[in-house]
Structure formats: structure tokens, C-alpha cells
Coordinates of C-alpha atoms and ligand atoms in Angstrom, one line a residue:
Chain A
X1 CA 0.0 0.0 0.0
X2 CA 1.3 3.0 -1.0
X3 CA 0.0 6.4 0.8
X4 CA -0.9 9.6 -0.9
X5 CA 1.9 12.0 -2.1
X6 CA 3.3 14.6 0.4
X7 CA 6.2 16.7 0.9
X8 CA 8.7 15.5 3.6
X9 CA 11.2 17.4 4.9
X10 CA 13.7 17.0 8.6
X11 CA 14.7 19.8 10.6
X12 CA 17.8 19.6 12.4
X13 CA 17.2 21.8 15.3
X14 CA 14.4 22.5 17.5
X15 CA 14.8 26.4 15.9
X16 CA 14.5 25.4 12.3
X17 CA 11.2 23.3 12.9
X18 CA 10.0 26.5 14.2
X19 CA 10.7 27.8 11.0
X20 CA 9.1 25.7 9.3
X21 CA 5.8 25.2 11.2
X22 CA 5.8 29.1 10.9
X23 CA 5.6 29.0 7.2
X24 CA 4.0 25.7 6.9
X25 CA 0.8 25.4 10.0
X26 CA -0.8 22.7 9.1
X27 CA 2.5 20.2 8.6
X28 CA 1.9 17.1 10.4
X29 CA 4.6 16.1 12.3
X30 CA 6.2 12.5 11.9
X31 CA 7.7 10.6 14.9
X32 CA 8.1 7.0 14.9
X33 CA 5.3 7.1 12.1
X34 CA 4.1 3.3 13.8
X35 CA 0.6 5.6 14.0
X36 CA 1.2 8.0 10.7
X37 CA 2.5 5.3 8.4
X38 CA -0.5 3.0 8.4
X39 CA -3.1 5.4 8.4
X40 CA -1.5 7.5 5.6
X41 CA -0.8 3.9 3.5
X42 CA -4.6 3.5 3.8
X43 CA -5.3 6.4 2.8
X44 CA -7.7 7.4 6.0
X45 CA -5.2 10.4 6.1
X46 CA -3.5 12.4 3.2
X47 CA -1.4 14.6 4.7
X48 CA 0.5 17.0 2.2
X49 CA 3.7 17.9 4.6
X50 CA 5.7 15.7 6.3
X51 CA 8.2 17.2 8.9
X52 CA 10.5 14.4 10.5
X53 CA 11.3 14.8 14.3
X54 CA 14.1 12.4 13.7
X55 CA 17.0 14.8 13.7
X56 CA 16.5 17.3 16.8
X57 CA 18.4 16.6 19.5
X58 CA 16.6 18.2 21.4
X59 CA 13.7 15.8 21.4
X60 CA 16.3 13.1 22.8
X61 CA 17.6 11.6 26.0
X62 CA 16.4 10.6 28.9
X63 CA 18.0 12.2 32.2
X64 CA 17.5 12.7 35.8
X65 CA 17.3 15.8 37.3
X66 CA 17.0 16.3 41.1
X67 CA 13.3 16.0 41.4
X68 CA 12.1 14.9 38.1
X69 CA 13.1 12.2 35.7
X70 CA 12.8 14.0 31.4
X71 CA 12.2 11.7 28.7
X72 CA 12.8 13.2 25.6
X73 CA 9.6 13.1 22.9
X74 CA 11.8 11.2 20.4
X75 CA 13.0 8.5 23.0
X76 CA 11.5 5.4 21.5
X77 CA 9.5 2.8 24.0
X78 CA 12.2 0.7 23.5
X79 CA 14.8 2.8 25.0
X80 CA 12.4 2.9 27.8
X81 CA 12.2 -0.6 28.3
X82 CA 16.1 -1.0 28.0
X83 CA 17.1 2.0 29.9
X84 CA 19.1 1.4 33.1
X85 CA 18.5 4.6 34.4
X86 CA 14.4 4.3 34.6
X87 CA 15.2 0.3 35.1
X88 CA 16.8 2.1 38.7
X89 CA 14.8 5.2 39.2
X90 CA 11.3 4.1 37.7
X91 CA 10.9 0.9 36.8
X92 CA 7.6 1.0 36.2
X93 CA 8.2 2.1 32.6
X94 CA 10.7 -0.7 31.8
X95 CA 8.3 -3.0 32.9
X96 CA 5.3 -1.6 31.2
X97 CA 7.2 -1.0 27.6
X98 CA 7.8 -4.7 27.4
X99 CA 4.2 -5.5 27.4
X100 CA 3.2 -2.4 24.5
X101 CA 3.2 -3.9 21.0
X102 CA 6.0 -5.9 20.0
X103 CA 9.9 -5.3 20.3
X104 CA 10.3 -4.5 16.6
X105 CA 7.7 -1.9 16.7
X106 CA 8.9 -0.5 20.2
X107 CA 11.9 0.5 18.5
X108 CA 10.3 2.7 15.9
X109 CA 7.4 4.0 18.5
X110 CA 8.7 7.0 20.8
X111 CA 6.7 8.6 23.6
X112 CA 6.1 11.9 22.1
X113 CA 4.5 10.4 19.6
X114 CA 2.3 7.8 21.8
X115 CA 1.1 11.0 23.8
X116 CA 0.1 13.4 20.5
X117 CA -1.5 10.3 18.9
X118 CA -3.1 9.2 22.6
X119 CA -4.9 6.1 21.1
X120 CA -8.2 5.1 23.4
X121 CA -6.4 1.6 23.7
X122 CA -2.6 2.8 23.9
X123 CA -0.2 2.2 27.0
X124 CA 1.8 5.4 27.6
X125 CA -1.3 7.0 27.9
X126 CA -2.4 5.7 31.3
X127 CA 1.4 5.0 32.6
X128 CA 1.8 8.6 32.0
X129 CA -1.6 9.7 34.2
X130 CA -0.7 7.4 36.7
X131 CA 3.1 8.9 37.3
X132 CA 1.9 12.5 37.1
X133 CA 3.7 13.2 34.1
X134 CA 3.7 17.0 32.5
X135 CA 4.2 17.4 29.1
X136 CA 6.4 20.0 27.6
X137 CA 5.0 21.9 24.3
X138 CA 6.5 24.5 22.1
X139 CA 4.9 26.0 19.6
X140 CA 5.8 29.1 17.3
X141 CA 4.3 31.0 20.2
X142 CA 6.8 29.9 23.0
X143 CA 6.6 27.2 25.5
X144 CA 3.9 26.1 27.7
X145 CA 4.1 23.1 30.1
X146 CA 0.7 21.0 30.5
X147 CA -0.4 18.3 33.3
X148 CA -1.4 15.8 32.0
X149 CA -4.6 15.6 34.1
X150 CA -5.5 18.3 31.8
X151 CA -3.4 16.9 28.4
X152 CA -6.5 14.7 26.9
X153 CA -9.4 15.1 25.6
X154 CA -12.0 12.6 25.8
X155 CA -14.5 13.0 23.2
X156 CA -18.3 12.5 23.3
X157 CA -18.3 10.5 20.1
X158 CA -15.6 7.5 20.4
X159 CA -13.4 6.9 17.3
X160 CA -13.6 3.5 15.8
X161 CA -10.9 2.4 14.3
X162 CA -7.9 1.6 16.8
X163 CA -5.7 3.3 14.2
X164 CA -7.7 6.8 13.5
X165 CA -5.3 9.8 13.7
X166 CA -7.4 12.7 15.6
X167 CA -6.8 15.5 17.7
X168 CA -7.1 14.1 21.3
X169 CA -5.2 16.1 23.0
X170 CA -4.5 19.7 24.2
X171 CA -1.4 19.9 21.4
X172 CA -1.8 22.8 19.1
X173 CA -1.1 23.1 15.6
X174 CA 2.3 24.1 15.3
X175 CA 3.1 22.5 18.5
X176 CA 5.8 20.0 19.4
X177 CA 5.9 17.6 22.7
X178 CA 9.5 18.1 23.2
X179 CA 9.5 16.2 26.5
X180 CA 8.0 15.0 29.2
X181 CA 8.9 15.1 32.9
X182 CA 7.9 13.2 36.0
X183 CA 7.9 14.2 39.4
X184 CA 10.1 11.5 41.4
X185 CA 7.8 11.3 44.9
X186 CA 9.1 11.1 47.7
X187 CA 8.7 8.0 50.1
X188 CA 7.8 4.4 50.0
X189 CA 5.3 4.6 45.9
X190 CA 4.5 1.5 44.6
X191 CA 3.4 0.8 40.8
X192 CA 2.0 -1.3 38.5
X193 CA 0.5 -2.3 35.2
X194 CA -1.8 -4.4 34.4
X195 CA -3.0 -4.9 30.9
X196 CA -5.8 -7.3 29.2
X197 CA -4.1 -7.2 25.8
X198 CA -5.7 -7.8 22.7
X199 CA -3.2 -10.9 21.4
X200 CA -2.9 -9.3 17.5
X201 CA -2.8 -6.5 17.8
X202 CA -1.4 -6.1 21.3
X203 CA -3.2 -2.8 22.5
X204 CA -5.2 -2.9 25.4
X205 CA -8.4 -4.3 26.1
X206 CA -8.5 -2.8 29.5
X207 CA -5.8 -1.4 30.8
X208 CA -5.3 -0.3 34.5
X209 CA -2.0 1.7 35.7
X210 CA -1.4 2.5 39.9
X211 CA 1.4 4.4 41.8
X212 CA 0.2 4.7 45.2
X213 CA 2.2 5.6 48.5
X214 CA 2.0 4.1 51.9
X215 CA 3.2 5.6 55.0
X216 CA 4.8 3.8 58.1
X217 CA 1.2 2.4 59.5
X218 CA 0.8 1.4 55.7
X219 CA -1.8 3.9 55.3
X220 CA -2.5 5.0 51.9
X221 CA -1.2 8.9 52.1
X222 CA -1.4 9.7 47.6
X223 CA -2.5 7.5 44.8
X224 CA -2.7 7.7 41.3
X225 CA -4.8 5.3 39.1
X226 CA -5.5 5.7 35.8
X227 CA -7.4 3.6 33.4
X228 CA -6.4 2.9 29.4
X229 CA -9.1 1.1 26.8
X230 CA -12.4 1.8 28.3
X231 CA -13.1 5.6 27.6
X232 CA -12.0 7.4 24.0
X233 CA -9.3 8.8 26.1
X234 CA -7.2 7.5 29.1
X235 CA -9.1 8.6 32.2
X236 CA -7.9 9.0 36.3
X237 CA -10.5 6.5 38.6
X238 CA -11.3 9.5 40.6
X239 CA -13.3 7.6 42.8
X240 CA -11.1 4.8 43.7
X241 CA -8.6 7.0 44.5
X242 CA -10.7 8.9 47.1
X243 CA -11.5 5.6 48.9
X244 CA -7.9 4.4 49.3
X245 CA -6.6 7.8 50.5
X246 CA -6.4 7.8 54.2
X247 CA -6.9 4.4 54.8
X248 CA -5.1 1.5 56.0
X249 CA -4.6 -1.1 53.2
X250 CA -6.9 -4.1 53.1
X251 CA -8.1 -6.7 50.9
X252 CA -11.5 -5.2 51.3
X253 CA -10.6 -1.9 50.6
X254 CA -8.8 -3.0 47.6
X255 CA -12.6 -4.6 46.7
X256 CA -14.0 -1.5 47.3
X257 CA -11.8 0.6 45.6
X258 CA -12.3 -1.7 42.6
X259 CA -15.5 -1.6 42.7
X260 CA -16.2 2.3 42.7
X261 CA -13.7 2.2 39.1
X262 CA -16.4 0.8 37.6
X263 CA -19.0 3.6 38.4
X264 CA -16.5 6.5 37.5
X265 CA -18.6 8.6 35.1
X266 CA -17.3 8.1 31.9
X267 CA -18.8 6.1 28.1
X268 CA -17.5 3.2 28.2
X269 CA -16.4 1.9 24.3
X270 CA -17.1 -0.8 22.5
X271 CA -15.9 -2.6 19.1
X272 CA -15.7 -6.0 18.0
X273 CA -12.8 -7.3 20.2
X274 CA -14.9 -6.3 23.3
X275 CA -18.1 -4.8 24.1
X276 CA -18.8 -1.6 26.5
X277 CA -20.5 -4.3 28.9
X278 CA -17.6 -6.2 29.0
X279 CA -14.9 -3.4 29.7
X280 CA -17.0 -2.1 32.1
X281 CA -17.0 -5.8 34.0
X282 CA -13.7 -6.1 33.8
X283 CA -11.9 -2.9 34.9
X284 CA -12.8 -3.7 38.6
X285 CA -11.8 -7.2 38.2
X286 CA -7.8 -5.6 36.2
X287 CA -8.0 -2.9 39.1
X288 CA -8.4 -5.2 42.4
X289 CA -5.1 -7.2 40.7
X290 CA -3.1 -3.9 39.6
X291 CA -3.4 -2.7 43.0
X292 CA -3.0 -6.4 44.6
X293 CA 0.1 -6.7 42.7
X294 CA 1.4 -3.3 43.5
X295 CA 1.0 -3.4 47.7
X296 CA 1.6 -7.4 48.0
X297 CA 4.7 -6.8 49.0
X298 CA 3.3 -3.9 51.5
X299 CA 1.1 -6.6 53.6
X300 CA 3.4 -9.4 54.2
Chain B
X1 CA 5.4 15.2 -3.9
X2 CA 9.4 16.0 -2.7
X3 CA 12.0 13.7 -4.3
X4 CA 15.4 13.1 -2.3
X5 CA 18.9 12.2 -2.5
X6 CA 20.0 9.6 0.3
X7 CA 23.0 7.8 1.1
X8 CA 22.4 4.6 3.4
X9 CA 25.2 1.8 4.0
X10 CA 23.2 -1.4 4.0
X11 CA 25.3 -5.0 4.8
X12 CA 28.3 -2.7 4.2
X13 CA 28.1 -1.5 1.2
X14 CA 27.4 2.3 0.3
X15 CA 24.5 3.2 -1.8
X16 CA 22.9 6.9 -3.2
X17 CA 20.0 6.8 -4.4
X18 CA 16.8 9.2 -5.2
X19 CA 13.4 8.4 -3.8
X20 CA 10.3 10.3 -3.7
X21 CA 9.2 10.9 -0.2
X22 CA 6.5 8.3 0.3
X23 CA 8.6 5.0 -1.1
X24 CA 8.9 2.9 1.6
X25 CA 12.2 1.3 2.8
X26 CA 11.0 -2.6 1.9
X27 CA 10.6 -1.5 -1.5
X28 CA 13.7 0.5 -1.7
X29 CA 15.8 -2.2 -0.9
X30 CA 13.6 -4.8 -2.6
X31 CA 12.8 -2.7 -5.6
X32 CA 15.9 -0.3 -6.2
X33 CA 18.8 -2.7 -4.3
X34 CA 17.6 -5.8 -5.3
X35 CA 17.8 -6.8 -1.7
X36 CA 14.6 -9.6 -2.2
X37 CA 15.2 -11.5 1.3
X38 CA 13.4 -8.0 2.4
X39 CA 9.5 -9.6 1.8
X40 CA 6.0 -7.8 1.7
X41 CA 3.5 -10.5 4.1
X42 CA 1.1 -8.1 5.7
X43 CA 2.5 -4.8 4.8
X44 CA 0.4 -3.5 7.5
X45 CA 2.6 -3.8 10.4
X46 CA 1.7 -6.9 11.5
X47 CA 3.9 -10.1 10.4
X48 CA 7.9 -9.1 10.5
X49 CA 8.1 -10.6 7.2
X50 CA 9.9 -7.0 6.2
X51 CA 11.7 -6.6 9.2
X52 CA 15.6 -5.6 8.7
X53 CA 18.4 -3.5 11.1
X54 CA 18.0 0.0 11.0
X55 CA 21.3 1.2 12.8
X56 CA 21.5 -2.0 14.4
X57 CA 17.9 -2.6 15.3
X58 CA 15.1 -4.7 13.6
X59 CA 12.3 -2.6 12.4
X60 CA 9.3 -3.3 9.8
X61 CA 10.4 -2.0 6.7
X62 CA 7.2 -1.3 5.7
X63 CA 6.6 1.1 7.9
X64 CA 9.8 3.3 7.5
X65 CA 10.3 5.5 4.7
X66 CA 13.1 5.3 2.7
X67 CA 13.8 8.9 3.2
X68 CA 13.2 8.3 7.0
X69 CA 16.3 5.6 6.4
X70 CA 18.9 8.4 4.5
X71 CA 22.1 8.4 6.9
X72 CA 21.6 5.1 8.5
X73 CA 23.2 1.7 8.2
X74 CA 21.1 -0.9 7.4
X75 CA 21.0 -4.6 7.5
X76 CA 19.4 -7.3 5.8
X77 CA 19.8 -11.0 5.6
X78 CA 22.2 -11.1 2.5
X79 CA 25.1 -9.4 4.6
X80 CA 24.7 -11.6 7.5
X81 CA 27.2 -15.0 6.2
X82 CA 30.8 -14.4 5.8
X83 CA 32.2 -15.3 2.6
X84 CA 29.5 -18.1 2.1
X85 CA 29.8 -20.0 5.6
X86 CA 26.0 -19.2 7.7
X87 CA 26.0 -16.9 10.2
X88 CA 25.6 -19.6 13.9
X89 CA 22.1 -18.5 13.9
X90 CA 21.3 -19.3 10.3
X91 CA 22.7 -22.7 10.3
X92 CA 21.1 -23.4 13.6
X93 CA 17.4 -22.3 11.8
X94 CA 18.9 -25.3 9.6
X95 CA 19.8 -27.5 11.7
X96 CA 16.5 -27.4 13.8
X97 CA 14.2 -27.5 11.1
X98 CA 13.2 -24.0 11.5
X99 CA 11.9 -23.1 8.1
X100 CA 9.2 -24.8 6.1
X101 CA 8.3 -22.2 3.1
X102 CA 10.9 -19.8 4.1
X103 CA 8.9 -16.6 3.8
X104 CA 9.0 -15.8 7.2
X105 CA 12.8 -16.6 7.6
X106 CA 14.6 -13.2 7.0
X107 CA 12.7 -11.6 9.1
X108 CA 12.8 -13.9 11.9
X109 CA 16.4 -14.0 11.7
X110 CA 16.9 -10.3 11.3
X111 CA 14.4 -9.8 14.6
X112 CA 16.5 -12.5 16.6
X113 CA 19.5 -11.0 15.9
X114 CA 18.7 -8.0 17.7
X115 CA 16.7 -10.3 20.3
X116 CA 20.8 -11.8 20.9
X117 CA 22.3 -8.8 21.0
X118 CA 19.8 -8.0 23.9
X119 CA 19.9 -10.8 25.2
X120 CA 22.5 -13.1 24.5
X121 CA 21.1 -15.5 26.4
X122 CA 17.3 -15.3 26.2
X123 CA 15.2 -17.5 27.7
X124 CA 12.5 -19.7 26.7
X125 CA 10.0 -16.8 27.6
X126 CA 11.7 -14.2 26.4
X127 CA 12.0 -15.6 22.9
X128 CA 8.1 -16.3 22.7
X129 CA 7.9 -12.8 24.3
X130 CA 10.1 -11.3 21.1
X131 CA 8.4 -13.3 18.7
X132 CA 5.1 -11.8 19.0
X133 CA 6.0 -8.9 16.0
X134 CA 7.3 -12.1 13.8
X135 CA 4.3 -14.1 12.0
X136 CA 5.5 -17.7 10.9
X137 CA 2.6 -19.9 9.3
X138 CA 4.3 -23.3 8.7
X139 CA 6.7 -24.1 11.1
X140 CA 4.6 -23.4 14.8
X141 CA 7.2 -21.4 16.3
X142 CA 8.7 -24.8 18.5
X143 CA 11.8 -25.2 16.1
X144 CA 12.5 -21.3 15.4
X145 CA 12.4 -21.0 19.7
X146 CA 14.8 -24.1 19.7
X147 CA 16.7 -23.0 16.9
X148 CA 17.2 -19.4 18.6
X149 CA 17.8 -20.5 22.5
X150 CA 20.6 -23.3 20.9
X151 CA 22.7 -20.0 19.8
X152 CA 22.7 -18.4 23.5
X153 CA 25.5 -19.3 25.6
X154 CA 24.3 -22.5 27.9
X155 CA 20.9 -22.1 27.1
X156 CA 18.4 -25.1 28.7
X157 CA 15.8 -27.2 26.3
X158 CA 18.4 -27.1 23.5
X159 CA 19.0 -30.8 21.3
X160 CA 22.1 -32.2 22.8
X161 CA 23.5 -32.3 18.8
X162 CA 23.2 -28.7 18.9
X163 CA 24.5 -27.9 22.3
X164 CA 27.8 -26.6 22.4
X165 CA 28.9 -26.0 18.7
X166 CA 27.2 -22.6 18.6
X167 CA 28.0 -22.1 22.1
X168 CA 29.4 -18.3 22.4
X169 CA 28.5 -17.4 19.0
X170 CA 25.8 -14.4 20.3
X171 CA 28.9 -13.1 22.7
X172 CA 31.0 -11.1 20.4
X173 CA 28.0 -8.9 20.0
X174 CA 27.6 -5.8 21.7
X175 CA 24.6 -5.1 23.4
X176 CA 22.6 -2.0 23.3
X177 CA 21.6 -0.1 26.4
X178 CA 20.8 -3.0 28.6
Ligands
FAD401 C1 0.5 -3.2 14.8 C2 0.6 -2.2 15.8 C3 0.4 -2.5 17.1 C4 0.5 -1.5 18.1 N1 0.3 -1.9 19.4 C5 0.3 -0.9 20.4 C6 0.1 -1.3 21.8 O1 0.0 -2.5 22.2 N2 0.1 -0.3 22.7 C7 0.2 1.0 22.3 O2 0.2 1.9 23.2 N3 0.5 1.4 21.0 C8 0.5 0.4 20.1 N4 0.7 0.8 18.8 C9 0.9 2.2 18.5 C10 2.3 2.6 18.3 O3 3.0 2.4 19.6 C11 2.5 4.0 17.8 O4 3.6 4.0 17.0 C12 2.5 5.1 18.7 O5 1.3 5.2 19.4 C13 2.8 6.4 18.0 O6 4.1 6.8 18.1 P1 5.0 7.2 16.9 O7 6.3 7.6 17.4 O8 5.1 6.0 15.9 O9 4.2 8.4 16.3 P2 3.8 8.8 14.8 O10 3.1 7.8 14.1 O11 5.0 9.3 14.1 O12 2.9 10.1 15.2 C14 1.6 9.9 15.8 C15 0.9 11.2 15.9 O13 1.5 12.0 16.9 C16 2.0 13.3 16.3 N5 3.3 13.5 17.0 C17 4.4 12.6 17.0 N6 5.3 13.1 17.7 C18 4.9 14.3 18.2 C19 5.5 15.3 19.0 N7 6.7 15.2 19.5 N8 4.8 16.4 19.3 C20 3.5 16.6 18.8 N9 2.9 15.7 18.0 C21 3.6 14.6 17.7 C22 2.1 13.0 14.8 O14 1.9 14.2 14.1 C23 0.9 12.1 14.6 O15 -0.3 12.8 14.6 C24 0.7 -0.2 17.8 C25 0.9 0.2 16.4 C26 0.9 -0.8 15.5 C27 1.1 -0.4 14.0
FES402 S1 5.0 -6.7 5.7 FE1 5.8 -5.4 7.2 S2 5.0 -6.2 9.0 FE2 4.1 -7.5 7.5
FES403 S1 8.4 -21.1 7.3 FE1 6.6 -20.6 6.2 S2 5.9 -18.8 7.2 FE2 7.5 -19.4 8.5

């Protein structure tokens, strides 16, 4: 399949794309292209510009800073996986970018481009609510630096197809991720996640990330969980959350917890690999062993 | 629609070229190089039967641009025997019956390379764990697993008959980031 013809060009500098997304506003910008490729090879987008990422260095590296780890936009998912600094410092992102795709394509996909393209079944998506992360944007009108509580967009009217390239997020036209950081907490955090993968094409069914932290009594004092697969974008479990803050960690409260996931407020999709009935089943059901998994070591 | 001039080094050997900006890598090398171990199964992402190095890393060529490629050395399973004598890996796919039809056989040794170079020692998991971007429709994976763990160092549930001659052939490799 061969896609539409398009003018492609690769910027060498985080100042020159500037340049061109000045001149040209409505270039689409081209990552891994694991999204971009097979969507523009069949022909559900024609884009007419091409601007490759692939040569800023600015986009690249992944680096710890005192309080915050950055991961560059370009850093693909499987420099995550293999990285021994995250492997040390979060190793929940390791762990979680050996279960996203398949190796061959986690060389090609990077996290920039995971984020901008936030798929309603993608990974990084959830991982990324779940750690707090804030994305870093510039655009030909400086640079802003978003939540991403407030990054995605979930839309009223869910896209189908697992590979439709929309606007799901906050990013602008003329705007670049150019990386993302994440808050290193302090204190005893634990994380997981869990995924119900789809075995082809190996996005998520249901997908259910938690960091939460327990103080000396092994009281829940801060949690994050954040759900992938159910909504048309990655969404927090508000509710959950509420009831495990301030308690003392049990196997009931884990029910409970679980349990409320499944009321948070949200449309749950549907498509042939799994109805809305179904995902709404079996988020409580991925949540009681995401959070299971994550404190088991907490309990004993 | 742009054309461009690239310059890629694929199994050591420097090539220019022109392509216009939406020709994908698989047919670059298949079409303009010649390079037919590079095969078209899915081209949708799916089955690894177009997967080759990029820089020293197995990607699906048919989801890469050629222009996307200009710069970077490239491998595919032509430069991967010296001077005629099988690379450990391809001799083990050989010697454990790996291959039926053989379409799926580039790919899967191009994708394993980079598994060993990981991993030089992979285990039994990690291999079906790898194998999840290669598609194989004749063999059901058991001798492509065997034929892989038999190149790692000491591996386990290896044939005795293969045990041993490739022992240490994944070492000399370097291994990326991990
Ligand atoms: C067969 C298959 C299986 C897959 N399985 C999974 C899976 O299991 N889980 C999963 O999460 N994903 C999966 N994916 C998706 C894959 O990980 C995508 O490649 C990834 O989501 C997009 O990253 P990319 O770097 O390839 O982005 P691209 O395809 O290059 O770009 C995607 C979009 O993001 C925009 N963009 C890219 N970078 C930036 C940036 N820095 N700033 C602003 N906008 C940007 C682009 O303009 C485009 O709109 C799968 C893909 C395929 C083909
Ligand atoms: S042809 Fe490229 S993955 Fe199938
Ligand atoms: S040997 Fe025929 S597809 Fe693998």
C-alpha cells in the first residue's frame, strides 16, 4: 500500500522546525510514524507535509534531574524498556514498555508520539496519568508546560478504528511535545501495570495503571490510578482513588476501591474485540489485581 | 510530492539513491537494491516478514520511509554470512528444522539478531515474548524457539546435537543499552 503524495522534509534543530511550522501550520509532524505510516498507506489520512522529528536533538535523551526524571519526545519505547536509568529510578516504565506492542515496533514507536497520537487503547497514555507526568509543548508562540490531568481530551463521540489519527489532545497546531517530565515522589510509591491485551494486535483491552504511597502504618497517604481502553481517552479513577486515601490497606478496601472504578462517570467503548458491557466488567476485576500486585509486598 | 537524495550503508556497502518521499524502505531495498530476502506479508505492520536492522535494530520495513532511512546503516539477511559460511544463527534455523516455506525466515532471523544482542542469552519466555512482531505460518514457532535458545550461551531445552557448537556465537556482539 502505498500512501498519498506529500512533501517530507527533517529539521535539524528545534529552531529550524519552528521555521518551518511558521511557514508551513498545518504540517503534520512525523515521529516513529508506527501511528502515521498505516493510516496514511490506507489512505484514512493524506497529509500534504511531512516534517520528521528524527533529527533534533533536542527531542532526545532521557536524564535525571534532582526531582524529576525527562524523557525526551523522540526516545523510542524501547529505549524505555532498556534504559538502566528508569530500570533504577522508575521501573515502572521498563516494565510496562515490554508489554506495548511488540519489540520491533517499540523500536520505531517513541513517547512523544504515543502521547500526541493518545490512542483510546494505547499504554503510555495511562502510565503517564498514573506517574503524574507534565508534558512539555512548544509551539511558534513559546513554550507552555501542561499536566497531564489536563493533556487529553475525551471525546463525546468514540473513534472506531484503533488506528484513526485525531486531535485528542491539548497539542496545538504548530506545536511539538518536546518532553515530558515526571515528578520523582518522595517515600515508599508503589506501581503497577496491568494490561488485558488484545493478542494481535497487542493494544489494550482494558488497561489499569497505579502508583500509590504508603506511609509507616501502611496507610495509603497519595495514589494515582489511571485507566487505558475503556473511555475514548485514558481517564484517572477518581473515585477509587478517594476511597484508598487515608486508609489502612486491606483486601477489602482493595474490593471496594475496585468496585467504585467501575462507576466512574465516563462512556464506556465498545468494538468487535470487546463490548462496552464487557470493559466495564472487567476494569474492577484488572484494578483489584493492579493494586493487589502493587501493595503485595506492602502486607506481608 | 518532494523527491530526495540519500545515502544509506546497507550490509556494508554504500549506496545513493533518489526516492520520492512516500517509497517505503521494503521497497527501496527490494525494488531499487535488489535486496529480495526484504518480503511484503502483511505490509500492515503486523507479520515481521519485512523486518531488517536500521542502525543495528530490527524494524518493519514497511513502515519506514526510505527517506526516513537516508544516513543510517542498514542490514538485511544477504550481509549476515561471511564469505558463504552461515551466520551460527542461520545454520542453527537449519539444523532445527526452523523453516518450512521460508517466507517468514529473513525476518525472523533479522528480529532475533537483535533479540541476541539484547539478550545473548534469552530464555524460553523471552523468545516467545520477542516473537510476538514475527508471523510464521508453517513451522509453529517450537523449532524457530529451539533454533534461537541453541545460539545463546548455555541455554536449557536445546537438542544435545546442537548444544555446544554454537555455544558463544551471540557473545561477540555488543549489546545495546541494557
Ligand atoms: C501493529 C501495531 C500494534 C500496536 N500496538 C500498540 C500497543 O500495544 N500499545 C500502544 O500503546 N500502542 C501500540 N501501537 C501504536 C504505536 O505504539 C504507535 O507507534 C505510537 O502510538 C505512535 O508513536 P510514533 O512515534 O510512531 O508516532 P507517529 O506515528 O510518528 O505520530 C503519531 C501522531 O503524533 C503526532 N506526533 C508525533 N510526535 C509528536 C511530538 N513530539 N509532538 C507533537 N505531536 C507529535 C504526529 O503528528 C501524529 O499525529 C501499535 C501500532 C501498530 C502499528
Ligand atoms: S510486511 Fe511489514 S510487518 Fe508485515
Ligand atoms: S516457514 Fe513458512 S511462514 Fe514461516
Amino acid at each position: 500500500m502505498i500512501s498519498c503524495e506529500f512533501e517530507y522534509c527533517k529539521p535539524d534543530s528545534l529552531p529550524a522546525l519552528m521555521q518551518i511550522l511558521t511557514m508551513y501550520p498545518e504540517a503534520t509532524l512525523l515521529a516513529g510514524g508506527h501511528a502515521l505510516l498505516p493510516a496514511m498507506k490506507s489512505r484514512e489520512i493524506r497529509p500534504e507535509r511531512l516534517v520528521d522529528l528524527a533529527a533534533i536533538p533536542e527531542l532526545r535523551g532521557i536524564r535525571r534531574g534532582s526531582d524529576a526524571i525527562q524523557i525526551g519526545a523522540m526516545v523510542t519505547t524501547a529505549e524505555v524498556e532498556h534504559s538502566s536509568l528508569l530500570k533504577e529510578a522508575l521501573p515502572l516504565l521498563p516494565d510496562a514498555a515490554k508489554v506495548i506492542s511488540d519489540p520491533l515496533i517499540r523500536n520505531r514507536a517513541t513517547i512523544g508520539g504515543s502521547l500526541a497520537q493518545a490512542e483510546p487503547s494505547g499504554d503510555w497514555p495511562a502510565i503517564a496519568l498514573a506517574v503524574g507526568a507534565i508534558i512539555h509543548l512548544t509551539g511558534v508562540n513559546g513554550e507552555r508546560a501542561v499536566p497531564i490531568d489536563d493533556f487529553f481530551q475525551i471525546e463525546t463521540t468514540p473513534a472506531g478504528n484503533g488506528l484513526a489519527v485525531g486531535r485528542r489532545t491539548v497539542v496545538a497546531r504548530s506545536e511539538v511535545i518536546t518532553h515530558v517530565s515526571i515528578p520523582l515522589v518522595q517515600g515508599e510509591v508503589r506501581r503497577s501495570y496491568l494490561k488485558r491485551m488484545h493478542p494481535a494486535s497487542g493494544f489494550a483491552l482494558i488497561g489499569v495503571a497505579v502508583a500509590l504511597r504508603l506511609d509507616q502504618d501502611r496507610r495509603c497517604d497519595w495514589c494515582r490510578i489511571a485507566i487505558t481502553g475503556a473511555a475514548s481517552a485514558a481517564f484517572r479513577a477518581l473515585k477509587a482513588e478517594r476511597c484508598l486515601v487515608g486508609t489502612a490497606i486491606s483486601g477489602e478496601i482493595i474490593r471496594e476501591a475496585s468496585m467504585l472504578a467501575g462507576e466512574e462517570n465516563v462512556e464506556f467503548i465498545g468494538d468487535p474485540f470487546g463490548s462496552s458491557a464487557y470493559r466495564r466488567q472487567m476494569l474492577p476485576v484488572y484494578l483489584r489485581r493492579a493494586l493487589s500486585t502493587a501493595i503485595e509486598s506492602a502486607l506481608v | 510530492m518532494s523527491e530526495h537524495a540519500i545515502t544509506v550503508v546497507v550490509n556494508g556497502v554504500r549506496h545513493q539513491g533518489r526516492v520520492p518521499s512516500r517509497k517505503l524502505l521494503v521497497h527501496y531495498l527490494r525494488d531499487d537494491l535488489r535486496l529480495t530476502s526484504v518480503h511484503v506479508g502483511c505490509d500492515s505492520t503486523q507479520c515481521g516478514a519485512c523486518t531488517v536492522h536500521v542502525d543495528g535494530h530490527a524494524v518493519k520495513s514497511c513502515t519506514v520511509l526510505a527517506v526516513q532511512a537516508d544516513g543510517s546503516t542498514l542490514g538485511t539477511v544477504e550481509g549476515v554470512a561471511t564469505d558463504g559460511v552461515l551466520h551460527p544463527l542461520q545454520q542453527a534455523f537449519q539444523d532445527c528444522h526452523a523453516l518450512q516455506c521460508g517466507f517468514c525466515t529473513p525476518g525472523m532471523i533479522m528480529s532475533s539478531l537483535d533479540l541476541l544482542e539484547r539478550y545473548p542469552d534469552p530464555s524460553d519466555a523471552q523468545v516467545r515474548a520477542w516473537l510476538k512482531g514475527n508471523f510464521c505460518r508453517c513451522t509453529g514457532y517450537q523449532h524457530i524457539i529451539e533454533a534461537i535458545r541453541s545460539v545463546g550461551h548455555g541455554s536449557g531445552s536445546v537438542p544435545n546435537e546442537h548444544a555446544g557448537t554454537r555455544e558463544g556465537s551471540a557473545q561477540a556482539r555488543v549489546c545495546h543499552g541494557c
